[in-house]
């Protein structure tokens, strides 16, 4: 068989690196990607430092993990680095260190010491200004005297790795990088990083990952607190039935585990402070839905993956969906590990479950403690006779007791007889000279008077779908 002639085509360094800076990272996801490497290196402590100094501002991520020797460190600077990833590692593509770093800065320095006796300190630097000048894939091998000041003495005599970002052109985009506005924004970035890491690595921080010590992360010296999306410490949180589903991919097949939770209504949280923290970075409505974990690390926080719309009445539903790297191709995990796409076979199985979870969340949402109604005013006397108030219309005896209604019988957008006691449907009696009725109470009373309560139920159900804000404003 004839040997075919080949020509090697090496990508242009300048253009390629410019393109690779735009892989979809924002600052918090870029920092999280570096922390992934720390976790994969079995670090128990990670320190993130954000320092403002105008154009000389920098961000540093350091850990006490296994570290790297000279050859491993140089290979880590190669795009698509040649190494094997085990089934529980957070890395996959061999792009994270470089693409995450250059998405935010123009100069990246990595200093590392391997966890072997007598290991030397190794340092490499990627400088985009240098690559723009030479248009070649070159990095600097730094001597101890050439180390940037923020990396000196960080590791001491122990093993670990330090990643330093300088030239923060994607972070400090201000005409006056030394001004108060720039400093304020960098401080806000630090707070955002803290919150994001507490969410993404909450299982590692809480010591919930098997065969690992609890991870400690600090941002500017302050410990990052784990943020549990499911509020499992709250007594009123409900854990629904777990589901295991098999999914096939190009790399084989694996199990997807689903753990649905329904959080308590605001009035049932242990404190207002806990309820406020539970709202999450994006707020209650946008935090409902799926929390997708890859190897125990959170990738997606909230959203229904187009299986249903975001709904005020479903905001208490949060579902843990967990898979491991063998299903990466099935879920379409991107380089930034910031988004996934549900496999079509899984979407079909999830559709009826999403409806069930939404109903359970709607039930919890409606369990509000309403203040007792004020007693009716005494009726006016007319001569010796008393005017009798209109009779109170109550649910028929065939309707179930509200206190015994099960969550599964509630419908998300329709009145259930069990809701009559706290919705007031069909129970409003008009007492002469009583306080004016609200719009909702007036409509419910009128519907009861003419025997059209069921029609009103259907109208309100449609209103929830067409104009949920209006329904909410009316008290439905």
PDB file of C-alpha atoms in Angstrom, residues 229-431:
ATOM      1  CA  UNK A 229     -29.145  24.236  47.382  1.00  0.00           C
ATOM      2  CA  UNK A 230     -31.473  21.697  48.997  1.00  0.00           C
ATOM      3  CA  UNK A 231     -31.494  23.103  52.535  1.00  0.00           C
ATOM      4  CA  UNK A 232     -31.261  19.590  53.974  1.00  0.00           C
ATOM      5  CA  UNK A 233     -30.629  20.979  57.456  1.00  0.00           C
ATOM      6  CA  UNK A 234     -34.110  22.512  57.470  1.00  0.00           C
ATOM      7  CA  UNK A 235     -36.620  20.177  59.208  1.00  0.00           C
ATOM      8  CA  UNK A 236     -39.387  21.157  56.781  1.00  0.00           C
ATOM      9  CA  UNK A 237     -37.463  20.306  53.610  1.00  0.00           C
ATOM     10  CA  UNK A 238     -39.018  17.304  51.858  1.00  0.00           C
ATOM     11  CA  UNK A 239     -36.896  14.702  50.073  1.00  0.00           C
ATOM     12  CA  UNK A 240     -38.974  13.015  47.363  1.00  0.00           C
ATOM     13  CA  UNK A 241     -38.407   9.593  45.838  1.00  0.00           C
ATOM     14  CA  UNK A 242     -34.985   9.111  44.227  1.00  0.00           C
ATOM     15  CA  UNK A 243     -34.691   7.820  40.679  1.00  0.00           C
ATOM     16  CA  UNK A 244     -31.810   6.049  38.889  1.00  0.00           C
ATOM     17  CA  UNK A 245     -31.796   6.109  35.094  1.00  0.00           C
ATOM     18  CA  UNK A 246     -29.398   4.488  32.642  1.00  0.00           C
ATOM     19  CA  UNK A 247     -27.981   6.674  29.891  1.00  0.00           C
ATOM     20  CA  UNK A 248     -25.816   5.519  26.981  1.00  0.00           C
ATOM     21  CA  UNK A 249     -23.095   7.591  25.347  1.00  0.00           C
ATOM     22  CA  UNK A 250     -20.250   7.253  22.852  1.00  0.00           C
ATOM     23  CA  UNK A 251     -17.960   6.427  25.778  1.00  0.00           C
ATOM     24  CA  UNK A 252     -20.189   3.704  27.166  1.00  0.00           C
ATOM     25  CA  UNK A 253     -23.127   3.939  29.508  1.00  0.00           C
ATOM     26  CA  UNK A 254     -23.668   5.083  33.060  1.00  0.00           C
ATOM     27  CA  UNK A 255     -26.243   5.780  35.732  1.00  0.00           C
ATOM     28  CA  UNK A 256     -27.831   9.162  36.301  1.00  0.00           C
ATOM     29  CA  UNK A 257     -29.126   9.639  39.826  1.00  0.00           C
ATOM     30  CA  UNK A 258     -31.984  12.048  40.551  1.00  0.00           C
ATOM     31  CA  UNK A 259     -32.683  13.313  44.050  1.00  0.00           C
ATOM     32  CA  UNK A 260     -35.649  15.707  44.156  1.00  0.00           C
ATOM     33  CA  UNK A 261     -36.259  18.087  47.064  1.00  0.00           C
ATOM     34  CA  UNK A 262     -39.051  20.481  47.903  1.00  0.00           C
ATOM     35  CA  UNK A 263     -37.937  23.346  50.099  1.00  0.00           C
ATOM     36  CA  UNK A 264     -40.206  24.843  52.755  1.00  0.00           C
ATOM     37  CA  UNK A 265     -42.420  27.834  52.264  1.00  0.00           C
ATOM     38  CA  UNK A 266     -40.864  31.036  53.574  1.00  0.00           C
ATOM     39  CA  UNK A 267     -43.003  30.900  56.704  1.00  0.00           C
ATOM     40  CA  UNK A 268     -41.700  27.417  57.531  1.00  0.00           C
ATOM     41  CA  UNK A 269     -37.973  28.179  57.389  1.00  0.00           C
ATOM     42  CA  UNK A 270     -36.172  28.158  60.724  1.00  0.00           C
ATOM     43  CA  UNK A 271     -35.297  31.849  60.314  1.00  0.00           C
ATOM     44  CA  UNK A 272     -35.559  34.673  57.805  1.00  0.00           C
ATOM     45  CA  UNK A 273     -31.769  34.743  57.506  1.00  0.00           C
ATOM     46  CA  UNK A 274     -31.706  31.066  56.461  1.00  0.00           C
ATOM     47  CA  UNK A 275     -34.530  31.673  53.984  1.00  0.00           C
ATOM     48  CA  UNK A 276     -32.705  34.631  52.448  1.00  0.00           C
ATOM     49  CA  UNK A 277     -29.462  32.656  52.060  1.00  0.00           C
ATOM     50  CA  UNK A 278     -31.400  29.776  50.523  1.00  0.00           C
ATOM     51  CA  UNK A 279     -32.551  32.067  47.707  1.00  0.00           C
ATOM     52  CA  UNK A 280     -29.098  31.636  46.149  1.00  0.00           C
ATOM     53  CA  UNK A 281     -27.065  33.881  43.867  1.00  0.00           C
ATOM     54  CA  UNK A 282     -29.816  34.244  41.257  1.00  0.00           C
ATOM     55  CA  UNK A 283     -32.866  34.550  43.504  1.00  0.00           C
ATOM     56  CA  UNK A 284     -35.663  32.117  44.265  1.00  0.00           C
ATOM     57  CA  UNK A 285     -37.355  31.916  40.866  1.00  0.00           C
ATOM     58  CA  UNK A 286     -34.177  31.426  38.840  1.00  0.00           C
ATOM     59  CA  UNK A 287     -32.742  28.894  41.313  1.00  0.00           C
ATOM     60  CA  UNK A 288     -35.614  26.422  40.845  1.00  0.00           C
ATOM     61  CA  UNK A 289     -35.085  23.305  38.782  1.00  0.00           C
ATOM     62  CA  UNK A 290     -32.090  21.071  38.128  1.00  0.00           C
ATOM     63  CA  UNK A 291     -28.762  21.112  39.945  1.00  0.00           C
ATOM     64  CA  UNK A 292     -26.499  19.073  37.719  1.00  0.00           C
ATOM     65  CA  UNK A 293     -23.380  17.501  39.215  1.00  0.00           C
ATOM     66  CA  UNK A 294     -20.455  15.963  37.375  1.00  0.00           C
ATOM     67  CA  UNK A 295     -18.202  13.930  39.697  1.00  0.00           C
ATOM     68  CA  UNK A 296     -19.743  15.696  42.725  1.00  0.00           C
ATOM     69  CA  UNK A 297     -18.922  19.135  41.291  1.00  0.00           C
ATOM     70  CA  UNK A 298     -21.875  21.399  40.450  1.00  0.00           C
ATOM     71  CA  UNK A 299     -22.070  22.421  36.789  1.00  0.00           C
ATOM     72  CA  UNK A 300     -25.585  23.847  36.442  1.00  0.00           C
ATOM     73  CA  UNK A 301     -27.466  25.577  39.254  1.00  0.00           C
ATOM     74  CA  UNK A 302     -31.166  25.874  38.507  1.00  0.00           C
ATOM     75  CA  UNK A 303     -33.259  25.914  35.356  1.00  0.00           C
ATOM     76  CA  UNK A 304     -35.550  23.295  33.887  1.00  0.00           C
ATOM     77  CA  UNK A 305     -33.540  22.502  30.729  1.00  0.00           C
ATOM     78  CA  UNK A 306     -36.578  23.447  28.602  1.00  0.00           C
ATOM     79  CA  UNK A 307     -38.761  20.792  30.226  1.00  0.00           C
ATOM     80  CA  UNK A 308     -41.032  23.435  31.745  1.00  0.00           C
ATOM     81  CA  UNK A 309     -41.101  27.172  32.256  1.00  0.00           C
ATOM     82  CA  UNK A 310     -39.872  28.951  35.352  1.00  0.00           C
ATOM     83  CA  UNK A 311     -42.905  29.430  37.582  1.00  0.00           C
ATOM     84  CA  UNK A 312     -43.416  31.276  40.854  1.00  0.00           C
ATOM     85  CA  UNK A 313     -45.381  28.306  42.174  1.00  0.00           C
ATOM     86  CA  UNK A 314     -42.596  25.813  41.407  1.00  0.00           C
ATOM     87  CA  UNK A 315     -39.760  27.843  42.893  1.00  0.00           C
ATOM     88  CA  UNK A 316     -39.377  25.499  45.881  1.00  0.00           C
ATOM     89  CA  UNK A 317     -38.508  22.506  43.662  1.00  0.00           C
ATOM     90  CA  UNK A 318     -34.798  21.717  43.344  1.00  0.00           C
ATOM     91  CA  UNK A 319     -33.554  18.453  41.862  1.00  0.00           C
ATOM     92  CA  UNK A 320     -30.069  17.010  42.147  1.00  0.00           C
ATOM     93  CA  UNK A 321     -29.040  15.286  38.903  1.00  0.00           C
ATOM     94  CA  UNK A 322     -25.709  13.473  39.197  1.00  0.00           C
ATOM     95  CA  UNK A 323     -23.472  11.794  36.632  1.00  0.00           C
ATOM     96  CA  UNK A 324     -19.794  10.929  36.189  1.00  0.00           C
ATOM     97  CA  UNK A 325     -17.336  11.747  33.366  1.00  0.00           C
ATOM     98  CA  UNK A 326     -18.100   8.620  31.335  1.00  0.00           C
ATOM     99  CA  UNK A 327     -21.329  10.404  30.331  1.00  0.00           C
ATOM    100  CA  UNK A 328     -19.645  13.681  29.327  1.00  0.00           C
ATOM    101  CA  UNK A 329     -20.344  13.156  25.630  1.00  0.00           C
ATOM    102  CA  UNK A 330     -24.004  12.348  26.329  1.00  0.00           C
ATOM    103  CA  UNK A 331     -24.416  15.562  28.313  1.00  0.00           C
ATOM    104  CA  UNK A 332     -22.324  17.722  25.975  1.00  0.00           C
ATOM    105  CA  UNK A 333     -20.128  19.114  28.772  1.00  0.00           C
ATOM    106  CA  UNK A 334     -18.283  22.186  27.471  1.00  0.00           C
ATOM    107  CA  UNK A 335     -14.681  23.176  28.183  1.00  0.00           C
ATOM    108  CA  UNK A 336     -15.675  25.746  30.807  1.00  0.00           C
ATOM    109  CA  UNK A 337     -17.830  23.118  32.561  1.00  0.00           C
ATOM    110  CA  UNK A 338     -20.494  25.804  32.795  1.00  0.00           C
ATOM    111  CA  UNK A 339     -23.371  24.151  30.909  1.00  0.00           C
ATOM    112  CA  UNK A 340     -24.762  20.803  29.806  1.00  0.00           C
ATOM    113  CA  UNK A 341     -27.471  19.496  27.480  1.00  0.00           C
ATOM    114  CA  UNK A 342     -29.780  16.730  28.652  1.00  0.00           C
ATOM    115  CA  UNK A 343     -29.678  13.587  26.492  1.00  0.00           C
ATOM    116  CA  UNK A 344     -32.909  13.140  24.531  1.00  0.00           C
ATOM    117  CA  UNK A 345     -33.630   9.721  26.052  1.00  0.00           C
ATOM    118  CA  UNK A 346     -33.343  11.239  29.515  1.00  0.00           C
ATOM    119  CA  UNK A 347     -35.605  14.163  28.634  1.00  0.00           C
ATOM    120  CA  UNK A 348     -38.422  11.788  27.754  1.00  0.00           C
ATOM    121  CA  UNK A 349     -38.153   9.991  31.089  1.00  0.00           C
ATOM    122  CA  UNK A 350     -37.936  13.245  33.036  1.00  0.00           C
ATOM    123  CA  UNK A 351     -41.000  14.932  31.544  1.00  0.00           C
ATOM    124  CA  UNK A 352     -43.659  13.205  33.738  1.00  0.00           C
ATOM    125  CA  UNK A 353     -41.414  13.459  36.798  1.00  0.00           C
ATOM    126  CA  UNK A 354     -41.002  17.209  36.343  1.00  0.00           C
ATOM    127  CA  UNK A 355     -44.800  17.517  36.432  1.00  0.00           C
ATOM    128  CA  UNK A 356     -44.954  15.537  39.679  1.00  0.00           C
ATOM    129  CA  UNK A 357     -42.184  17.585  41.295  1.00  0.00           C
ATOM    130  CA  UNK A 358     -43.863  20.803  40.210  1.00  0.00           C
ATOM    131  CA  UNK A 359     -47.105  19.762  41.890  1.00  0.00           C
ATOM    132  CA  UNK A 360     -45.320  18.939  45.123  1.00  0.00           C
ATOM    133  CA  UNK A 361     -43.569  22.325  45.042  1.00  0.00           C
ATOM    134  CA  UNK A 362     -46.880  24.062  44.368  1.00  0.00           C
ATOM    135  CA  UNK A 363     -48.340  22.400  47.455  1.00  0.00           C
ATOM    136  CA  UNK A 364     -45.500  23.644  49.632  1.00  0.00           C
ATOM    137  CA  UNK A 365     -45.734  27.102  48.087  1.00  0.00           C
ATOM    138  CA  UNK A 366     -49.397  27.412  49.103  1.00  0.00           C
ATOM    139  CA  UNK A 367     -48.885  26.313  52.707  1.00  0.00           C
ATOM    140  CA  UNK A 368     -48.825  29.852  54.016  1.00  0.00           C
ATOM    141  CA  UNK A 369     -49.920  30.820  57.495  1.00  0.00           C
ATOM    142  CA  UNK A 370     -52.554  33.469  56.879  1.00  0.00           C
ATOM    143  CA  UNK A 371     -53.334  35.896  59.691  1.00  0.00           C
ATOM    144  CA  UNK A 372     -56.711  35.294  61.322  1.00  0.00           C
ATOM    145  CA  UNK A 373     -59.530  37.393  59.904  1.00  0.00           C
ATOM    146  CA  UNK A 374     -60.834  40.146  62.185  1.00  0.00           C
ATOM    147  CA  UNK A 375     -64.135  39.316  63.866  1.00  0.00           C
ATOM    148  CA  UNK A 376     -67.173  40.799  62.096  1.00  0.00           C
ATOM    149  CA  UNK A 377     -68.570  44.005  63.457  1.00  0.00           C
ATOM    150  CA  UNK A 378     -71.788  43.684  65.447  1.00  0.00           C
ATOM    151  CA  UNK A 379     -74.784  44.178  63.140  1.00  0.00           C
ATOM    152  CA  UNK A 380     -76.717  47.436  63.445  1.00  0.00           C
ATOM    153  CA  UNK A 381     -80.004  47.328  65.261  1.00  0.00           C
ATOM    154  CA  UNK A 382     -83.121  48.265  63.323  1.00  0.00           C
ATOM    155  CA  UNK A 383     -85.750  48.895  65.941  1.00  0.00           C
ATOM    156  CA  UNK A 384     -86.102  45.772  68.079  1.00  0.00           C
ATOM    157  CA  UNK A 385     -85.078  43.434  65.311  1.00  0.00           C
ATOM    158  CA  UNK A 386     -81.539  42.389  64.370  1.00  0.00           C
ATOM    159  CA  UNK A 387     -80.505  42.078  60.724  1.00  0.00           C
ATOM    160  CA  UNK A 388     -79.118  38.585  60.201  1.00  0.00           C
ATOM    161  CA  UNK A 389     -75.823  38.231  58.358  1.00  0.00           C
ATOM    162  CA  UNK A 390     -75.726  36.215  55.171  1.00  0.00           C
ATOM    163  CA  UNK A 391     -75.019  32.535  55.820  1.00  0.00           C
ATOM    164  CA  UNK A 392     -71.427  31.339  55.442  1.00  0.00           C
ATOM    165  CA  UNK A 393     -70.932  29.021  52.493  1.00  0.00           C
ATOM    166  CA  UNK A 394     -68.675  26.099  53.430  1.00  0.00           C
ATOM    167  CA  UNK A 395     -67.252  23.157  51.520  1.00  0.00           C
ATOM    168  CA  UNK A 396     -69.553  20.164  51.363  1.00  0.00           C
ATOM    169  CA  UNK A 397     -68.999  17.342  53.830  1.00  0.00           C
ATOM    170  CA  UNK A 398     -67.831  15.117  50.975  1.00  0.00           C
ATOM    171  CA  UNK A 399     -64.724  17.240  50.492  1.00  0.00           C
ATOM    172  CA  UNK A 400     -61.544  16.076  52.214  1.00  0.00           C
ATOM    173  CA  UNK A 401     -60.209  17.612  55.383  1.00  0.00           C
ATOM    174  CA  UNK A 402     -57.461  20.139  54.456  1.00  0.00           C
ATOM    175  CA  UNK A 403     -55.228  18.918  57.279  1.00  0.00           C
ATOM    176  CA  UNK A 404     -55.149  15.403  55.791  1.00  0.00           C
ATOM    177  CA  UNK A 405     -54.689  16.281  52.107  1.00  0.00           C
ATOM    178  CA  UNK A 406     -51.654  14.607  50.556  1.00  0.00           C
ATOM    179  CA  UNK A 407     -49.166  16.463  48.363  1.00  0.00           C
ATOM    180  CA  UNK A 408     -49.803  14.218  45.371  1.00  0.00           C
ATOM    181  CA  UNK A 409     -53.440  15.389  45.068  1.00  0.00           C
ATOM    182  CA  UNK A 410     -52.643  19.050  44.605  1.00  0.00           C
ATOM    183  CA  UNK A 411     -52.712  20.536  41.133  1.00  0.00           C
ATOM    184  CA  UNK A 412     -50.272  23.345  40.358  1.00  0.00           C
ATOM    185  CA  UNK A 413     -52.714  25.787  38.811  1.00  0.00           C
ATOM    186  CA  UNK A 414     -56.181  24.720  39.925  1.00  0.00           C
ATOM    187  CA  UNK A 415     -58.044  25.067  43.187  1.00  0.00           C
ATOM    188  CA  UNK A 416     -58.290  21.912  45.249  1.00  0.00           C
ATOM    189  CA  UNK A 417     -61.086  21.562  47.803  1.00  0.00           C
ATOM    190  CA  UNK A 418     -58.351  21.125  50.382  1.00  0.00           C
ATOM    191  CA  UNK A 419     -57.215  24.671  49.705  1.00  0.00           C
ATOM    192  CA  UNK A 420     -60.530  26.239  50.529  1.00  0.00           C
ATOM    193  CA  UNK A 421     -59.631  27.029  54.135  1.00  0.00           C
ATOM    194  CA  UNK A 422     -56.666  29.251  53.299  1.00  0.00           C
ATOM    195  CA  UNK A 423     -57.651  30.459  49.850  1.00  0.00           C
ATOM    196  CA  UNK A 424     -61.113  31.520  50.901  1.00  0.00           C
ATOM    197  CA  UNK A 425     -62.796  30.142  47.771  1.00  0.00           C
ATOM    198  CA  UNK A 426     -66.465  29.727  48.527  1.00  0.00           C
ATOM    199  CA  UNK A 427     -66.105  30.714  52.192  1.00  0.00           C
ATOM    200  CA  UNK A 428     -66.492  34.483  52.126  1.00  0.00           C
ATOM    201  CA  UNK A 429     -69.610  35.708  53.884  1.00  0.00           C
ATOM    202  CA  UNK A 430     -70.684  39.306  53.574  1.00  0.00           C
ATOM    203  CA  UNK A 431     -71.490  40.908  56.893  1.00  0.00           C
TER     204      UNK A 431
END
